[in-house]
XYZ file of C-alpha atoms in Angstrom:
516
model
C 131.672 118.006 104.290
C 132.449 121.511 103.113
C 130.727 120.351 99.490
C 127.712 119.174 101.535
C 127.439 122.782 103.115
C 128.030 124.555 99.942
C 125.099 122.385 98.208
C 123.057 123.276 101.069
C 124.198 126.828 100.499
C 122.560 126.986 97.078
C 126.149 126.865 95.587
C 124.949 123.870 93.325
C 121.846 124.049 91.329
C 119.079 126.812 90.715
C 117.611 128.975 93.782
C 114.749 127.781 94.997
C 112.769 130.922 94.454
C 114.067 133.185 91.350
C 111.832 136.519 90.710
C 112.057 138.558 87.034
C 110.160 141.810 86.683
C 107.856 141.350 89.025
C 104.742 143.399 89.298
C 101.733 144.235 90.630
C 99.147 146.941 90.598
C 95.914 147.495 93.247
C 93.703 150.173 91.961
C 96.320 151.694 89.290
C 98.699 152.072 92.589
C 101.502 149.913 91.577
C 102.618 147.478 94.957
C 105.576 146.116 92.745
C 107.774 147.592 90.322
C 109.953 145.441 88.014
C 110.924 143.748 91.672
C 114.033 140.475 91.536
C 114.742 138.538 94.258
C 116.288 134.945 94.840
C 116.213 132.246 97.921
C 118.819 129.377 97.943
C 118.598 126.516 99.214
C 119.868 126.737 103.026
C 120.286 130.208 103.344
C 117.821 132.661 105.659
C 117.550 135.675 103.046
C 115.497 138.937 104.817
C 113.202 140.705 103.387
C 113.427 144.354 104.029
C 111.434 148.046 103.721
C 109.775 150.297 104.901
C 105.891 149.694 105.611
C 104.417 150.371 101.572
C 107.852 149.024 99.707
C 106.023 145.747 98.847
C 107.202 143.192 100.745
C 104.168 141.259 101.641
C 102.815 141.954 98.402
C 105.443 139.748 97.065
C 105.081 137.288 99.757
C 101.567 136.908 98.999
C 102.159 136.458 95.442
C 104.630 133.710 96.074
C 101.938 132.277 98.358
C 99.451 132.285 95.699
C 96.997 134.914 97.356
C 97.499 137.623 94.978
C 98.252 136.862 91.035
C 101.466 139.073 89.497
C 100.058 141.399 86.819
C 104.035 140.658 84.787
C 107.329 139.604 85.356
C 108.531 135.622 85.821
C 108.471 133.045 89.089
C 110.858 130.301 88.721
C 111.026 127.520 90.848
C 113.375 125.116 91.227
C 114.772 126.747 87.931
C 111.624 126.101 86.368
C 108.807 128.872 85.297
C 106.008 128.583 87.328
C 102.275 129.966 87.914
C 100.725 130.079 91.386
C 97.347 130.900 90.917
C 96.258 129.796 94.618
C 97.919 128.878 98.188
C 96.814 125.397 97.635
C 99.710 125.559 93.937
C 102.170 127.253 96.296
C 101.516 124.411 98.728
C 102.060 121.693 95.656
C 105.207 123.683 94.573
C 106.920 122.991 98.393
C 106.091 127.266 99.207
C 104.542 127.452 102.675
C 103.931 130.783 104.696
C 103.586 131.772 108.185
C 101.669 134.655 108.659
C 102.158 137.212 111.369
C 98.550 136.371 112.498
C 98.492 133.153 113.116
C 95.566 131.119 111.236
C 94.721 128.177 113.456
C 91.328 126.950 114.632
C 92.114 127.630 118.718
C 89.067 124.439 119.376
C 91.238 122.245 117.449
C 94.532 120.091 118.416
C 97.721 121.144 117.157
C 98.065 117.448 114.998
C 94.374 118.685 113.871
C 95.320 121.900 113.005
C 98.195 120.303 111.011
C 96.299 118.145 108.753
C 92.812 119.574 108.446
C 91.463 118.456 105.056
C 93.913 115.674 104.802
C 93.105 113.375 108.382
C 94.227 110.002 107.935
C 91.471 107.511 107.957
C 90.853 104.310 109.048
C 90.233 101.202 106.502
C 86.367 102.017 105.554
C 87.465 105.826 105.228
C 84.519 106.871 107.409
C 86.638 107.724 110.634
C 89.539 109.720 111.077
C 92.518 108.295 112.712
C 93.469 109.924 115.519
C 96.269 107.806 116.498
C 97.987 107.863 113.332
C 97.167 111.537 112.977
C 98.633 111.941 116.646
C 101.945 110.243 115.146
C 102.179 112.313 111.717
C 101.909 115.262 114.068
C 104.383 114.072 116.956
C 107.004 113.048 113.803
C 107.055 116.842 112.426
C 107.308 117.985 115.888
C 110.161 115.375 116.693
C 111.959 116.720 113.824
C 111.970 120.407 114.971
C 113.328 119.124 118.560
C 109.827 120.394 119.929
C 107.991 118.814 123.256
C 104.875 119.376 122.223
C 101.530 117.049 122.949
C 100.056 116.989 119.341
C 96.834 116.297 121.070
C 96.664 120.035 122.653
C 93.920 122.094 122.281
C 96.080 124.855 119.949
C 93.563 127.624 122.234
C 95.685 126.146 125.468
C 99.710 126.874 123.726
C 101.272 129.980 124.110
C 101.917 132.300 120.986
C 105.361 131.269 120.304
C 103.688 127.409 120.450
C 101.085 128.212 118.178
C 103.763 130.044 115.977
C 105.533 126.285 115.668
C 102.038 124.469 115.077
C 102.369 126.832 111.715
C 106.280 126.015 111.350
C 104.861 122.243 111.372
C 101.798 122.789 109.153
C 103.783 124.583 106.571
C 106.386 121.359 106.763
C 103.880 119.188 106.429
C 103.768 119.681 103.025
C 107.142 119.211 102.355
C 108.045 122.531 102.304
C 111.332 123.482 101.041
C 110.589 127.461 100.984
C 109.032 129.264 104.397
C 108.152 132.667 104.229
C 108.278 134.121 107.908
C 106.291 137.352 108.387
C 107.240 139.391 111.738
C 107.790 136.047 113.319
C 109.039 137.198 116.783
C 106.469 140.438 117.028
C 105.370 138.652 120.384
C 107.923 136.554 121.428
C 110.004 137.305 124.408
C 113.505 136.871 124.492
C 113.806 133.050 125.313
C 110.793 132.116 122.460
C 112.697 133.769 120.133
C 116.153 132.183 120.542
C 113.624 128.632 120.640
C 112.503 129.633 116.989
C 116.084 130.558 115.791
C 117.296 127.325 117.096
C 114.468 125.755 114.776
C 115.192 128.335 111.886
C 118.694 126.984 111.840
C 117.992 123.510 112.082
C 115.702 123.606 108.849
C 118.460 125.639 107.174
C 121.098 123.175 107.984
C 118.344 120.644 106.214
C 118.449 122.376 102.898
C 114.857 124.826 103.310
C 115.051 127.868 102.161
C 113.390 130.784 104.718
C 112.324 134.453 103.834
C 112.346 136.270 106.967
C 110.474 139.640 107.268
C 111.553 141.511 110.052
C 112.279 145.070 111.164
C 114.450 144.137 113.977
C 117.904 144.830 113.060
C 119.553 143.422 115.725
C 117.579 139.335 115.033
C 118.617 139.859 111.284
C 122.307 140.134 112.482
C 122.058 136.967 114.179
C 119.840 134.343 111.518
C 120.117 136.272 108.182
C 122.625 135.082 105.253
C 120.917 137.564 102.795
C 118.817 140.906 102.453
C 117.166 142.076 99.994
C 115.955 146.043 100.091
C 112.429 147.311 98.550
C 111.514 150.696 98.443
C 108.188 152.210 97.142
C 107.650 148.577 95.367
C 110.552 148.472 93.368
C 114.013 146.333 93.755
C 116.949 148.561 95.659
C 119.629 146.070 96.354
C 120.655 142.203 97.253
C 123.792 142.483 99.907
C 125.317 139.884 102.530
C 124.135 140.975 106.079
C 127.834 139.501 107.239
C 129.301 142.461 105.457
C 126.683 145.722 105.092
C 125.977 147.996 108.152
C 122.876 148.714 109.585
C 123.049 152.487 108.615
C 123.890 151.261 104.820
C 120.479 148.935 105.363
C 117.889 151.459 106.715
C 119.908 154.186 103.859
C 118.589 151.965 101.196
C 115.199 151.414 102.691
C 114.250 155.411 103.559
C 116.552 156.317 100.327
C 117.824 159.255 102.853
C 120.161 159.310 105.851
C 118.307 158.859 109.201
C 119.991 161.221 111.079
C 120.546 160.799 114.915
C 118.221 162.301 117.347
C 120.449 164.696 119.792
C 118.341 166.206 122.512
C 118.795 168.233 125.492
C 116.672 166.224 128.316
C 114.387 168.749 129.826
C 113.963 169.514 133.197
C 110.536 168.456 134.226
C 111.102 168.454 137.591
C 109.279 171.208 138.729
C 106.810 170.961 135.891
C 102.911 170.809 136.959
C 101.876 166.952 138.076
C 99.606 166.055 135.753
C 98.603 162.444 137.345
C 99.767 160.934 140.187
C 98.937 157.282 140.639
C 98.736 155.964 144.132
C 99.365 152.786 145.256
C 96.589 151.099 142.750
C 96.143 146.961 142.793
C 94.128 144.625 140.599
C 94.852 141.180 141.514
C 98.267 139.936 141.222
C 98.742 142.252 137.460
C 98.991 145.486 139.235
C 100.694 145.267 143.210
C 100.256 148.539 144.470
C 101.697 150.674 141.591
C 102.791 154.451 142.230
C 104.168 157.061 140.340
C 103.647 160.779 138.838
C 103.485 162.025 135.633
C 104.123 165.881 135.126
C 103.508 168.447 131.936
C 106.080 168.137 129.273
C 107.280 164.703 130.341
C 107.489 161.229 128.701
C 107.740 158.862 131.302
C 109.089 155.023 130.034
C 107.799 151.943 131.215
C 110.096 149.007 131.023
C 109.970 145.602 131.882
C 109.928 141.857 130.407
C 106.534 140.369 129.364
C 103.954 139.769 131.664
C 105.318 143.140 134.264
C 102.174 144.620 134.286
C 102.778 147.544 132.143
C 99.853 147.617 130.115
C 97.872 146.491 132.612
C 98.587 149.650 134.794
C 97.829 151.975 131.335
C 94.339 149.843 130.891
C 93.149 150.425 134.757
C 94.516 154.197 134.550
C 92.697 154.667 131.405
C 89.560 153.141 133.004
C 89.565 150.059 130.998
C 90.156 147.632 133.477
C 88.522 148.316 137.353
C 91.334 148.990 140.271
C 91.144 146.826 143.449
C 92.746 149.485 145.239
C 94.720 152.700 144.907
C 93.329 156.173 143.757
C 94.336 158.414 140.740
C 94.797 162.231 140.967
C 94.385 164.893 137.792
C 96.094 167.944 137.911
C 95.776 167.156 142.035
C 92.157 166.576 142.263
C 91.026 163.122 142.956
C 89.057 161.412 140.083
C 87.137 158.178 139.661
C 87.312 156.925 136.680
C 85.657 153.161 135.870
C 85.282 153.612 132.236
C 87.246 154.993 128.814
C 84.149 157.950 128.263
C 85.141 159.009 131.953
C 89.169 158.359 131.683
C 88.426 160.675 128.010
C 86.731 163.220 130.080
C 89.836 164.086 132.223
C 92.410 164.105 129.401
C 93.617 160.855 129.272
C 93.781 158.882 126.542
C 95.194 155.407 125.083
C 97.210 154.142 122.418
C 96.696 150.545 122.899
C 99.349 148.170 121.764
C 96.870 146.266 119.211
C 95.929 149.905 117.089
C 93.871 147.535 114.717
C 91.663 146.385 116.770
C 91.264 148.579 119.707
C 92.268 151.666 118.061
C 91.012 152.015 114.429
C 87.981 150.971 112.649
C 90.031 149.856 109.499
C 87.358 149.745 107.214
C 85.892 153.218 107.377
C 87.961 156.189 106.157
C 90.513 158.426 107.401
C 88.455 161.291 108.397
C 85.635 159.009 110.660
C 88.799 157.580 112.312
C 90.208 160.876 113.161
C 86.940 162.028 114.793
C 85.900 158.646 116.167
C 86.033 159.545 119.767
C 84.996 163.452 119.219
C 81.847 162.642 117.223
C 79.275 164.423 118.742
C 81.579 167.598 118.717
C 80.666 167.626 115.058
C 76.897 166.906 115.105
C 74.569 169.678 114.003
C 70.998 170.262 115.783
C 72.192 166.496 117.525
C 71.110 164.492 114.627
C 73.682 165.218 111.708
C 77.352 165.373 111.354
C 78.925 168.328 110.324
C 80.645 166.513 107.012
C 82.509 169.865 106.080
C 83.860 170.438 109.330
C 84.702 166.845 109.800
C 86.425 166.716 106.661
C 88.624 170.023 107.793
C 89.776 168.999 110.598
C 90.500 165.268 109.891
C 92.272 167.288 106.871
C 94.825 169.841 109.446
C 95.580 166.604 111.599
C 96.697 164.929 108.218
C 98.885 167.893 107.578
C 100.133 168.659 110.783
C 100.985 165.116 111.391
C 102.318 164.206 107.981
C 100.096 161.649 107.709
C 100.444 159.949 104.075
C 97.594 159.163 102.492
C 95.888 160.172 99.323
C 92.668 161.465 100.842
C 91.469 161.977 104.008
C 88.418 159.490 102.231
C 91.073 156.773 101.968
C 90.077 153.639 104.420
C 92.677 153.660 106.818
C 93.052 149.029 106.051
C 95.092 150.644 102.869
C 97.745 152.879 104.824
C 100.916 151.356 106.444
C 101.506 150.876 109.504
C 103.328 153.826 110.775
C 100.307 156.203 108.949
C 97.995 154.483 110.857
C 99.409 154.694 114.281
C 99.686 158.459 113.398
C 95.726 158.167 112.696
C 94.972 157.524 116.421
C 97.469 159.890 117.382
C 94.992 162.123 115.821
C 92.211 160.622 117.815
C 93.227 161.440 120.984
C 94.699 165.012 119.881
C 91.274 165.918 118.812
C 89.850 165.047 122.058
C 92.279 167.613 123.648
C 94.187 164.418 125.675
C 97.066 166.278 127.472
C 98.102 163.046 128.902
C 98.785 160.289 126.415
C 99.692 156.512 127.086
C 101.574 155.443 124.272
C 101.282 151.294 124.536
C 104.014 149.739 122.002
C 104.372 153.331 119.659
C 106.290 151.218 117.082
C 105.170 147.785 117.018
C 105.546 146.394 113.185
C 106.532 149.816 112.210
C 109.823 150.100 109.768
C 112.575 152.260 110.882
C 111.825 155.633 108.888
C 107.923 155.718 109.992
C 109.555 154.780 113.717
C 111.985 157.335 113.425
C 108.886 159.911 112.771
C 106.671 158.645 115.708
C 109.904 159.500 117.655
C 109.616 162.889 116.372
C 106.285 163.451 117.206
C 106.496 162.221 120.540
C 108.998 164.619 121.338
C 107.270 167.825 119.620
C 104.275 166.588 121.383
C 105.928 166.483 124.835
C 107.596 170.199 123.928
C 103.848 170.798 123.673
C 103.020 170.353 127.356
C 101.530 167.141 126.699
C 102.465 164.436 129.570
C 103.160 161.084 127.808
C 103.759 157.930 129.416
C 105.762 155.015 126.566
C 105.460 151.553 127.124
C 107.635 149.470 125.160
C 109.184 146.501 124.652
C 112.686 147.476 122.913
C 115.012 149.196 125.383
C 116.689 150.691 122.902
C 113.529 153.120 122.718
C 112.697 153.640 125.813
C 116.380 154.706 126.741
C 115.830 157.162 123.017
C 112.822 158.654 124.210
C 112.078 158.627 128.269
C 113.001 161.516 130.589
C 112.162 159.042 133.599
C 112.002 155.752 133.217
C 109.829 153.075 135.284
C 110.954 149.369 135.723
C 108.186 146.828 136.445
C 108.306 143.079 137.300
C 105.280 141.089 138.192
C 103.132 143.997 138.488
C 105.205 145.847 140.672
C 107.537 149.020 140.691
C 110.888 147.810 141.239
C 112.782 150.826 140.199
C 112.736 154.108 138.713
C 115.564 155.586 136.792
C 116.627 159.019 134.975
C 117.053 159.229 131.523
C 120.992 160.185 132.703
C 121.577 156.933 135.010
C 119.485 154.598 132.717
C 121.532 151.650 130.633
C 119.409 148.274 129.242
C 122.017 147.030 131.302
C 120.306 148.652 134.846
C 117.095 148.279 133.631
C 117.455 144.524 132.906
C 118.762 144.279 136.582
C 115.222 145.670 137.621
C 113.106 144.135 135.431
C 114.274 141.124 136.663
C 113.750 141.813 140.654
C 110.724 139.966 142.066
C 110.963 142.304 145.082
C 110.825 146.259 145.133
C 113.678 148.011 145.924
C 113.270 151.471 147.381
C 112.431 153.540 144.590
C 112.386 157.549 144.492
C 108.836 159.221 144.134
């Protein structure tokens, strides 16, 4: 048995995957550097950096989407070129992408085997039965109950996340790459896909797993391997390397620990009160105040309600009931221009597409919701001043980029967030909603959008954080509000707060009496 799990292991044989000298260039900008890495067969090795080390340049050159400009790809112990996703396919290399790419009209067993339906005898009509069967087979094997004849547009995430687990088998796989896989999974999804990740390990695949999650690489990785700036750092067992040794080699600095003195906002000015506001059964008559100086935290499992409260706030979404209050003066406001108007504005959780215009530059994106404060005689933009400006908030912010002319598609992930932060600073916002701050962010830019937060709280801006990872919330929040199916079930001080109380209320169906 024990030889079985050490062939399994990759202790027998070549790795599946064996990188030399990898590298890459876009535009003279070099992605990778002289990068190694190795899978086995049966292990779960993690892929690790910061947002800009590389890592899904080298994903995507294993995948055959982007050719290496030097270095050597051996598979199976022998050299290998993957000029296309259909040779990585041919060569057993299948990738799930953190956007899933599946045709929501079609059924998962159609999704599955586009291009290569079974056909009946006269190979004029596809056979959906035996199709159904390849399908239900895959899914058998994963331990999935899933109708292969489901519209893919009808699954959850997570569901469509395992129609891509299956499509990338279906090929007989025996490498995965996993990017971000659990970005919007809740708690039970994920421990449904590790159960899956471990069964395919157990079978002899080999899985990269891009994450940033710490605590998930602790619980499925064998392996990580550490890029930084596009070059090779380190190959370590997760069993036996701390976390602080991990991010170390990923910032190439010491993160140091944020220790703050929690403010007294108590007597601060209110700078919106919320009153018992209701849209259907997302938002069950929601209160709470916000005051100068603040950051208020909303917590609470999928599906609480917490963005929708910061979309009908923000004027996004129309209230059924309920009235909001600026600075103590009652305000309508049934649109973004209007919710802009008063100070408010949004950081929605999905920055690419409701936040950025990726293709255009920098400096367009900075001013994107202050345009006309920039036009001259109201016809032409003020390029020079537009330029300026979008130039201090780059500064000020730290943004990294090599021009405020640089299209904003190009910049990581943690840049970009800072981008909109920019947005809504130029507008003069003095109260922000901050709608996942961090989401696919690595842990040095995260540790930055921390420290802005704060500074911009010390400011006098009032900040509300919604997010996901307690861990954060409990970091950042002065207050913190817990919601469960669209209600307020608690509210908790940064002092009393512990995942474990918040947990308690996220989980309460009915409302507790809560201070105001």
């Amino acid at each position: 048995m024990d030889g079985i799990l050490d062939v399994a292991r990759g202790a027998v044989g070549p790795p599946l995957i064996a990188v030399r000298n990898l590298s890459k260039a876009f535009a003279g900008v070099r992605a990778l550097d002289g990068v190694q890495f190795e899978l086995r067969s049966g292990e779960v090795h993690a892929l690790m950096g910061e947002n800009g080390a590389g890592k899904s340049t080298l994903m995507k050159v294993l995948a055959g989407i982007h050719a290496p400009d030097g270095g050597e790809i051996l598979v199976a112990g022998q050299a290998a070129q993957i000029p296309s996703p259909r040779a990585a396919q041919g060569l057993g290399i299948g990738i799930v992408h953190q956007e899933l790419n599946l045709m929501k009209h079609l059924t998962a067993a159609q999704n599955i085997f586009i291009g290569r339906e079974p056909r009946h005898a006269l190979g004029l009509l596809l056979d959906e039965r035996a199709l159904g069967a390849r399908a239900a087979g895959i899914f058998e094997r994963l331990g999935l109950k899933l109708d292969p004849h489901t519209p893919v547009g009808d699954l959850t995430v997570a569901r469509q996340q395992m129609v891509e687990i299956a499509k990338a088998l279906s090929f007989q796989s025996r490498v995965l790459i996993m990017d971000e896989p659990t970005a919007a999974l809740n708690n039970e999804e994920v421990a449904d896909l590790f159960r899956v990740i471990r069964q395919l390990r157990a079978e002899g695949v080999g899985i990269v797993y891009i994450s940033h999650k710490m605590d998930e690489l602790r619980q499925i990785a064998d392996r990580v391997t550490v890029l930084r700036d596009g070059r090779f750092i380190a190959t370590v067992p997760m069993a036996g390397t701390s976390v602080d040794a991990i991010v170390g080699m990923m910032v190439g600095r010491e993160l140091q620990a944020v220790h703050r003195q929690i403010p007294d906002t108590s007597r601060n000015e209110v700078m919106l009160e919320v009153r018992g506001i209701s849209r259907g059964q997302a938002i069950r008559d929601v209160s709470f105040t916000l005051r100068r100086g603040e950051i208020l935290g909303f917590a609470g499992l999928m599906g609480a309600g917490r963005t929708e409260v910061a979309r009908a706030v923000f004027g996004a979404d129309r209230i059924d009931a309920g009235e909001l209050r600026v600075r103590g003066r009652r305000v309508s406001i049934g649109s973004p221009r209007q919710a802009v108007a008063h100070g408010i504005g949004y950081l929605s959780e999905d920055r690419k597409h409701f936040g950025l215009a990726t293709g255009m530059d920098v400096e367009t994106n900075v001013a994107l919701a202050s345009m006309r404060t920039f036009a001259k005689l109201g016809f032409f933009l003020d390029q020079a001043a537009l330029r300026k400006t979008a130039q201090d908030y780059v500064r000020q912010l730290g943004i990294k980029t090599p021009s405020v002319a640089q299209q904003v598609r190009l910049l990581s992930g943690g840049n970009q967030q800072k981008i909109v932060i920019a947005k809504w600073l130029l507008c003069d916002c003095e109260i922000l909603f901050f709608d996942e701050p961090t989401r696919g962010i690595d842990v040095g830019a995260k540790a930055e959008i921390h420290k802005l937060l704060h500074e911009l709280a010390e400011q006098g801006k009032a900040i509300v954080v919604i997010s996901s990872e307690l861990p954060e919330v409990l970091r950042l929040s002065h207050r913190i509000l817990v919601m469960c199916e669209g209600r307020v079930t608690g509210e908790l001080a940064a002092h009393q707060a512990s995942q474990e109380k918040i947990m308690d209320l996220a989980t309460r169906q009915q409302t507790p009496v809560s201070k105001q």
